[in-house]
Coordinates of C-alpha atoms and ligand atoms in Angstrom, one line a residue:
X1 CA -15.0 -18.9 15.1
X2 CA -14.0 -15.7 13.6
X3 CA -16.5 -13.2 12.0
X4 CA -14.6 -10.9 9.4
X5 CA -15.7 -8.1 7.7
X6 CA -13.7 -6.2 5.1
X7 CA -13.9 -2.5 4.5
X8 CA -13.1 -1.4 0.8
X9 CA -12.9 -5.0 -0.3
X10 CA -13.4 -3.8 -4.1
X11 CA -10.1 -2.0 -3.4
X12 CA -7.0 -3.0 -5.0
X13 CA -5.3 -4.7 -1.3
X14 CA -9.4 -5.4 0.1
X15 CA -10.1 -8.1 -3.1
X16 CA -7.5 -10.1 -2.5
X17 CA -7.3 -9.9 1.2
X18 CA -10.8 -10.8 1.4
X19 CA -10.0 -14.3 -1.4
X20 CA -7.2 -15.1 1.3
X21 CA -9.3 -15.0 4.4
X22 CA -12.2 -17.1 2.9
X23 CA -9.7 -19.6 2.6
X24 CA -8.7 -19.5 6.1
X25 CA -11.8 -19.2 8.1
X26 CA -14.8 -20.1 5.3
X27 CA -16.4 -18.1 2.9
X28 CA -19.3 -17.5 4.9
X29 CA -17.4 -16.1 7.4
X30 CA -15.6 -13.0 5.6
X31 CA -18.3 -10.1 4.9
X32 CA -17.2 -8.1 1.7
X33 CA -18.0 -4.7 1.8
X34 CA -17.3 -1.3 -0.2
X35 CA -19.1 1.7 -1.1
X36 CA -18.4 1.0 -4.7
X37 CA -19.5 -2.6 -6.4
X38 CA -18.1 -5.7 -5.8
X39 CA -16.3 -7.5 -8.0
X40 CA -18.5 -10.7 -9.4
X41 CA -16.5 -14.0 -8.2
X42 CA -16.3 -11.7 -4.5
X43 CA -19.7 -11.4 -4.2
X44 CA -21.3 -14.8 -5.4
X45 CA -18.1 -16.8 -3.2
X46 CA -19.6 -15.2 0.4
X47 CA -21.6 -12.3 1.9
X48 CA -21.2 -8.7 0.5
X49 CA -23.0 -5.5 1.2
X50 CA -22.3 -1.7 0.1
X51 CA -21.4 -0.3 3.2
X52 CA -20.2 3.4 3.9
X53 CA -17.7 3.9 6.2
X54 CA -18.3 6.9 6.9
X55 CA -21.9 5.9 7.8
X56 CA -21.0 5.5 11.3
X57 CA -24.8 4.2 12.0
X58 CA -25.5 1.6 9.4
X59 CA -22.0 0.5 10.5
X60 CA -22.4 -0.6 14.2
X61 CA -25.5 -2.0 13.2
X62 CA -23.7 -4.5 10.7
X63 CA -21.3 -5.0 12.7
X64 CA -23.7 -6.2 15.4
X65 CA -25.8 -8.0 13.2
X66 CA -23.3 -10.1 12.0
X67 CA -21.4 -10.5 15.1
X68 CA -17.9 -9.3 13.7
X69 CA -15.2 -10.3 15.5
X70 CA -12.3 -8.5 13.0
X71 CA -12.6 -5.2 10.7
X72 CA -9.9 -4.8 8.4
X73 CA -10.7 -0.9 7.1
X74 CA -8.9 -0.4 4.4
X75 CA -10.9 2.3 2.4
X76 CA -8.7 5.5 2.0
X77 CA -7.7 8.2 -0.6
X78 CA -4.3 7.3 -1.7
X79 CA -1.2 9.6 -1.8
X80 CA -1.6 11.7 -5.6
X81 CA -5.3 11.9 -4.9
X82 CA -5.2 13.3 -1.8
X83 CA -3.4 16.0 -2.7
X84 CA -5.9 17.4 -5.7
X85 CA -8.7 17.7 -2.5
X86 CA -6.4 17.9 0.5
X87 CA -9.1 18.5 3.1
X88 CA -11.4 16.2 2.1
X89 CA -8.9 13.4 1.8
X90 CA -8.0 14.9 5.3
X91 CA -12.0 14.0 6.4
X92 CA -12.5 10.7 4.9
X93 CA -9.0 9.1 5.9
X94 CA -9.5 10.3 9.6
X95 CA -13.4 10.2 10.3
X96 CA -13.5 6.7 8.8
X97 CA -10.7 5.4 10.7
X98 CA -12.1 6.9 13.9
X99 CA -15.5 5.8 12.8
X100 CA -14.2 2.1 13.1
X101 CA -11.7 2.9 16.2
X102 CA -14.9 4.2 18.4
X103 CA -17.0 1.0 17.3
X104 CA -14.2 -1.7 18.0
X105 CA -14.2 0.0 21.9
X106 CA -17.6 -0.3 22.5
X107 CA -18.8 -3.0 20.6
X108 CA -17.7 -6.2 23.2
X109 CA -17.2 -8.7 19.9
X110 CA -15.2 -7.2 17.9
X111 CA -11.5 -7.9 19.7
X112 CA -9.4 -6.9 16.6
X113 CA -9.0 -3.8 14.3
X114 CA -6.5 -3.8 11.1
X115 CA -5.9 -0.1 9.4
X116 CA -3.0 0.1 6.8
X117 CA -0.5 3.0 7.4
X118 CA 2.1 3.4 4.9
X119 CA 5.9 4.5 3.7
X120 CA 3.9 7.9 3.1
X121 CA 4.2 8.6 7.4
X122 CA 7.8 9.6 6.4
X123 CA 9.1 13.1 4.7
X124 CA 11.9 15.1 3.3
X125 CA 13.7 15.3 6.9
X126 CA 13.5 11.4 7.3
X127 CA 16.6 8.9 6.4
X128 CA 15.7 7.6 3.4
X129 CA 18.3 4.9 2.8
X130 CA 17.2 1.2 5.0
X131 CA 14.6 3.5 7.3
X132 CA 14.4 2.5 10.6
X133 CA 11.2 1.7 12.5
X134 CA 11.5 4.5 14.6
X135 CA 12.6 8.0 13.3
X136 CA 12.0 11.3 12.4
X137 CA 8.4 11.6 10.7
X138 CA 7.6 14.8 8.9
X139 CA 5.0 13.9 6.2
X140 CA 4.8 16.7 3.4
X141 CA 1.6 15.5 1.8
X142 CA -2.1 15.3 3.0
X143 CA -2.4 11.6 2.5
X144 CA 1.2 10.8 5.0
X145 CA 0.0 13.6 7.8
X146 CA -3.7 11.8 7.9
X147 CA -1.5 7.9 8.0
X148 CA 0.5 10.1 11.0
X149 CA -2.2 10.8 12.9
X150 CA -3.6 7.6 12.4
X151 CA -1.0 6.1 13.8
X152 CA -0.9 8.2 17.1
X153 CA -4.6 7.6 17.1
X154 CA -4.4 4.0 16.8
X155 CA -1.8 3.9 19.6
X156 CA -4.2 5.9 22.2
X157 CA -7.2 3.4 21.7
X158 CA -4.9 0.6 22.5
X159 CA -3.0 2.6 25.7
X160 CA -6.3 4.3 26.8
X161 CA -9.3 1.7 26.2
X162 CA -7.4 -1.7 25.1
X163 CA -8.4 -1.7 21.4
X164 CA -6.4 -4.2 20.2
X165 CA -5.0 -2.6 16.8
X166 CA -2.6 -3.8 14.5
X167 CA -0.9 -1.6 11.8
X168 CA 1.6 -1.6 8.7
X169 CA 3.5 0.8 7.3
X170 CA 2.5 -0.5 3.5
X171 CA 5.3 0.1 1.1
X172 CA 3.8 0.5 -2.8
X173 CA 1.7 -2.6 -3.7
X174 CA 2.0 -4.4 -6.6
X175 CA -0.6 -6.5 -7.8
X176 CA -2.8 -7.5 -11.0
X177 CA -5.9 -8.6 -9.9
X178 CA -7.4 -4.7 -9.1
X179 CA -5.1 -1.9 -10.4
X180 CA -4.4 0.5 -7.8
X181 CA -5.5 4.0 -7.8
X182 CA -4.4 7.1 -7.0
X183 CA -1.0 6.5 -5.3
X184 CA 2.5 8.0 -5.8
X185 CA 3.7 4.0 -6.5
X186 CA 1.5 3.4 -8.9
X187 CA 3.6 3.6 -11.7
X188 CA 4.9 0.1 -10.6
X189 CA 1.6 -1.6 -11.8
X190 CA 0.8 0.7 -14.6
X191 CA 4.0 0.0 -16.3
X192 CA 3.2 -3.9 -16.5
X193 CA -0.4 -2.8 -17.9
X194 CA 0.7 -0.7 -20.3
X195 CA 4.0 -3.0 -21.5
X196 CA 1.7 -5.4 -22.8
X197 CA -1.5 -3.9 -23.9
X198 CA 1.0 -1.4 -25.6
X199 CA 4.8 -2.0 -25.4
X200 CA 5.5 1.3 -24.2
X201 CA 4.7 3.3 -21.3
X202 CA 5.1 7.2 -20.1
X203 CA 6.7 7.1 -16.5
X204 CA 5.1 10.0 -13.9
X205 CA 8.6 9.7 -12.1
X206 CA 11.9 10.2 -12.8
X207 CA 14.2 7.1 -14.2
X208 CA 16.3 6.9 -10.8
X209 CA 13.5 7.3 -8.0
X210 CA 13.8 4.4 -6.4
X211 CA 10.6 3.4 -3.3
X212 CA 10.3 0.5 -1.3
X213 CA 7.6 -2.1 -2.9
X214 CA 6.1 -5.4 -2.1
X215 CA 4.5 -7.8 -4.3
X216 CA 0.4 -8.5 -3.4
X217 CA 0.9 -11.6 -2.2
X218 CA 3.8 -10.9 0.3
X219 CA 1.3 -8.3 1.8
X220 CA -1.5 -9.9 2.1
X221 CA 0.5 -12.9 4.2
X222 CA 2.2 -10.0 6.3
X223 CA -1.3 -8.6 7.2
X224 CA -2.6 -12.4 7.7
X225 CA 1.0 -13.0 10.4
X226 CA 0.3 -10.0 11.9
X227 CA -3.2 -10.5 13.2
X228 CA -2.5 -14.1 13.9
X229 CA 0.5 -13.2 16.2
X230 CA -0.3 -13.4 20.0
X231 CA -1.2 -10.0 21.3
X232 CA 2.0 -9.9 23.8
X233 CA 4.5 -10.6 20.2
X234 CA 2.9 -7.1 19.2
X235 CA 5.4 -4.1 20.4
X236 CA 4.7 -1.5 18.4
X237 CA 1.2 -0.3 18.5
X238 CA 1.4 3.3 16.1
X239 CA 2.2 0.7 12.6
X240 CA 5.0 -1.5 11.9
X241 CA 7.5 -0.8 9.1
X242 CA 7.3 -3.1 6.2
X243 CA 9.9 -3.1 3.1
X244 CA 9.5 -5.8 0.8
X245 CA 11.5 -4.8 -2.2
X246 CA 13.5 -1.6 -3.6
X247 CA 13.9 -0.2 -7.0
X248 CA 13.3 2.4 -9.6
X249 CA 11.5 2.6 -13.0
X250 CA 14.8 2.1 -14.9
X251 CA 15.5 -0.8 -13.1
X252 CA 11.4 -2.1 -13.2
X253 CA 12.4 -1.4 -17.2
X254 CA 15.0 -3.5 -17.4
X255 CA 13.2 -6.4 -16.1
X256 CA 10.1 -6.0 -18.1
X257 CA 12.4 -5.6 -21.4
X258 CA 14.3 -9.2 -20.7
X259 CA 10.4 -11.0 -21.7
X260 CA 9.6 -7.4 -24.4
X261 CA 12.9 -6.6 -25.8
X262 CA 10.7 -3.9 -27.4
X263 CA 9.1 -2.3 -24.5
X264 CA 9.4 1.4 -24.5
X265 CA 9.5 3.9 -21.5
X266 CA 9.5 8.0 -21.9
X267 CA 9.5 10.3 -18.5
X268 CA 7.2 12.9 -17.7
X269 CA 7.9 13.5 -14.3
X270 CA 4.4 15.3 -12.5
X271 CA 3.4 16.7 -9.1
X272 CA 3.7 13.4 -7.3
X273 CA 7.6 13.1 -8.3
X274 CA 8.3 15.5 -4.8
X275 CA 5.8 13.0 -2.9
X276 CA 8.3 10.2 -4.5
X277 CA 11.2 11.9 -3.6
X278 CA 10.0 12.9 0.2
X279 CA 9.9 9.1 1.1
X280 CA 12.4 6.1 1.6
X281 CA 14.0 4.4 -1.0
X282 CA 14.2 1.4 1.0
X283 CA 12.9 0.5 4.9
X284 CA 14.3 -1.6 7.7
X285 CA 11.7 -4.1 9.0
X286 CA 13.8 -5.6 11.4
X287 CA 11.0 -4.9 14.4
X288 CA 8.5 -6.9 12.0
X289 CA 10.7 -9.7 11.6
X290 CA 11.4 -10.3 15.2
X291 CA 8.1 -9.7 16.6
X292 CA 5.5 -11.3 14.4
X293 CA 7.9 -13.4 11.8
X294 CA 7.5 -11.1 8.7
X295 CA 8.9 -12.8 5.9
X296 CA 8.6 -12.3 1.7
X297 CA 9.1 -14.0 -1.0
X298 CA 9.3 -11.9 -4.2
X299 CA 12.5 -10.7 -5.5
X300 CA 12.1 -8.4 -8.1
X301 CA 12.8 -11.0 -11.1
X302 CA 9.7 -13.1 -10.1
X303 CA 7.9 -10.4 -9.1
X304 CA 8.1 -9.1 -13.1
X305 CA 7.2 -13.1 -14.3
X306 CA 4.5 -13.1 -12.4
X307 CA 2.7 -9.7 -12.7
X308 CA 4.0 -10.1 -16.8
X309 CA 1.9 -13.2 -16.8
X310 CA -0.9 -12.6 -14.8
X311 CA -1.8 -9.2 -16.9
X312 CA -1.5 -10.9 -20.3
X313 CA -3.8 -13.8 -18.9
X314 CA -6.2 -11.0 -17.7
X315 CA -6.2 -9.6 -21.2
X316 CA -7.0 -13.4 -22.8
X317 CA -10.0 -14.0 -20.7
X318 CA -11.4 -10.6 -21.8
Ligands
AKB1 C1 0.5 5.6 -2.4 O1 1.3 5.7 -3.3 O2 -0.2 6.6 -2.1 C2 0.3 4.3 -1.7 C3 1.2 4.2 -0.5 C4 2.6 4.1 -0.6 O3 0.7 4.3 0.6 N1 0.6 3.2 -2.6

């Protein structure tokens, strides 16, 4: 039986990763934890606790007194963040991730990490067009250089003392459950906010920057394939690329307009437009596919019906 606990579950990937795991291995089984409040329906459906991170103390004795079997840490400070407070994004996205990575190798129960990396390990030098697992990798922002590291870091722990660590490259995530915060892709949930609580929206890129993006629930069942994949199927042990769906706020626009024929878009392009344009446009998860079975199922059409119709619902219920 599998003991899970869930790091930054009040998190815009955490609360919906944690809603899928109950389902798979019982709600009393998944341990919900953040430093900021949980959501309601998260914390009466199974445990919960405020937990810091960076607490590396109060953390191995959770840990232990739960008997945790899995840690899926997925508390960071996002690209456009990062960069206002570049060393202390620097701090919390490495000494929390090494926090967990020195637990999981001494702590006998725990047999399996998950950290997200993301699209952000990439930079200006990189080939942006159907980016291949392995490549060049010259991150220009604070936020890709701490996912970098990461990634070398989570490698050693598995080569040097066996932690058995498992790692995406997270393209932008689109979801309306929790809105995101802080990243360079965040425009791509925003605009579906915005286009209905106000038919119109101003756009921090440019019309034609296209990034790779995945819809929540395609991510969630990558992360789920991933750990459940027999440790031999897992190659790659820095973060596997994951691409999911390409496009660009003109063509996000034109989607959205075909249910608001009125919806209205303006661009002011701000300081995370060079992050945008420093990354791929769209990523080759070939390696993905063939090891673990990656698969998606949102195409950008039902990607816009869904996150259309799941906003205005939110909206109703208020
Ligand atoms: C961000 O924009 O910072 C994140 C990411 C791509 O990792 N969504």
């Amino acid at each position: 039986m599998e003991r899970i606990l869930i790091i930054g579950a009040a998190g815009q990937i955490g609360s919906e990763l944690v809603t899928a795991m109950r389902a798979i291995h019982g709600n009393e089984n998944v341990y919900a934890t953040d430093i900021k409040d949980i959501p309601k329906d998260i914390k009466k459906a199974g445990p919960s606790a405020i937990l810091d991170v960076m607490d590396d103390k109060r953390l191995i004795h959770y840990v232990i007194r739960h008997k945790i079997t899995q840690i899926y840490h997925l508390a960071a400070v996002l690209s456009g963040n990062a960069e206002k407070l570049p060393l202390q994004a620097w701090h919390i996205n490495m000494q929390s991730l090494m926090n967990i990575l020195d637990l999981a190798k001494v702590v006998e129960d725990v047999k399996k990490v998950f950290w997200p990396s993301s699209i952000a390990v990439f930079g200006p030098t990189t080939p942006r067009v159907n980016t291949p697992q392995l490549t060049i990798t010259e991150p220009s922002t604070v936020y890709g250089i701490s996912k970098l590291a990461g990634e070398r870091w989570c490698e050693y722990f598995y080569n040097r003392y066996d932690v058995d660590v498992r790692s995406v490259r997270y393209p932008g995530l689109i979801s309306y459950k929790t809105e995101a915060g802080g990243g360079t892709t965040d425009y791509a949930v925003e605009i579906f906010y915005e286009a209905i609580k106000k038919g119109n929206y101003e756009c921090f890129l440019k019309e034609d920057t296209a990034l790779p993006m995945m819809f929540m629930e395609d991510a969630v069942n990558a992360t789920i394939k991933l750990m459940e994949a027999p440790k031999e199927n897992i190659k790659i042990r820095s973060s596997y690329n994951v691409g999911g769906i390409s496009f660009a706020p003109k063509r996000i626009t034109a989607e959205i307009k075909k249910h608001l024929p009125d919806f209205k878009i303006t661009y002011n392009p701000d300081f995370r437009q060079p992050i945008a344009e420093s990354w791929p446009q769209s990523i080759d998860d070939s390696q993905a596919q063939k090891d673990w079975g990656l698969e998606t199922k949102y195409n950008i059409t039902k990607l816009t019906d869904t996150m259309l119709e799941g906003v205005r619902t939110k909206f109703s219920s208020k």
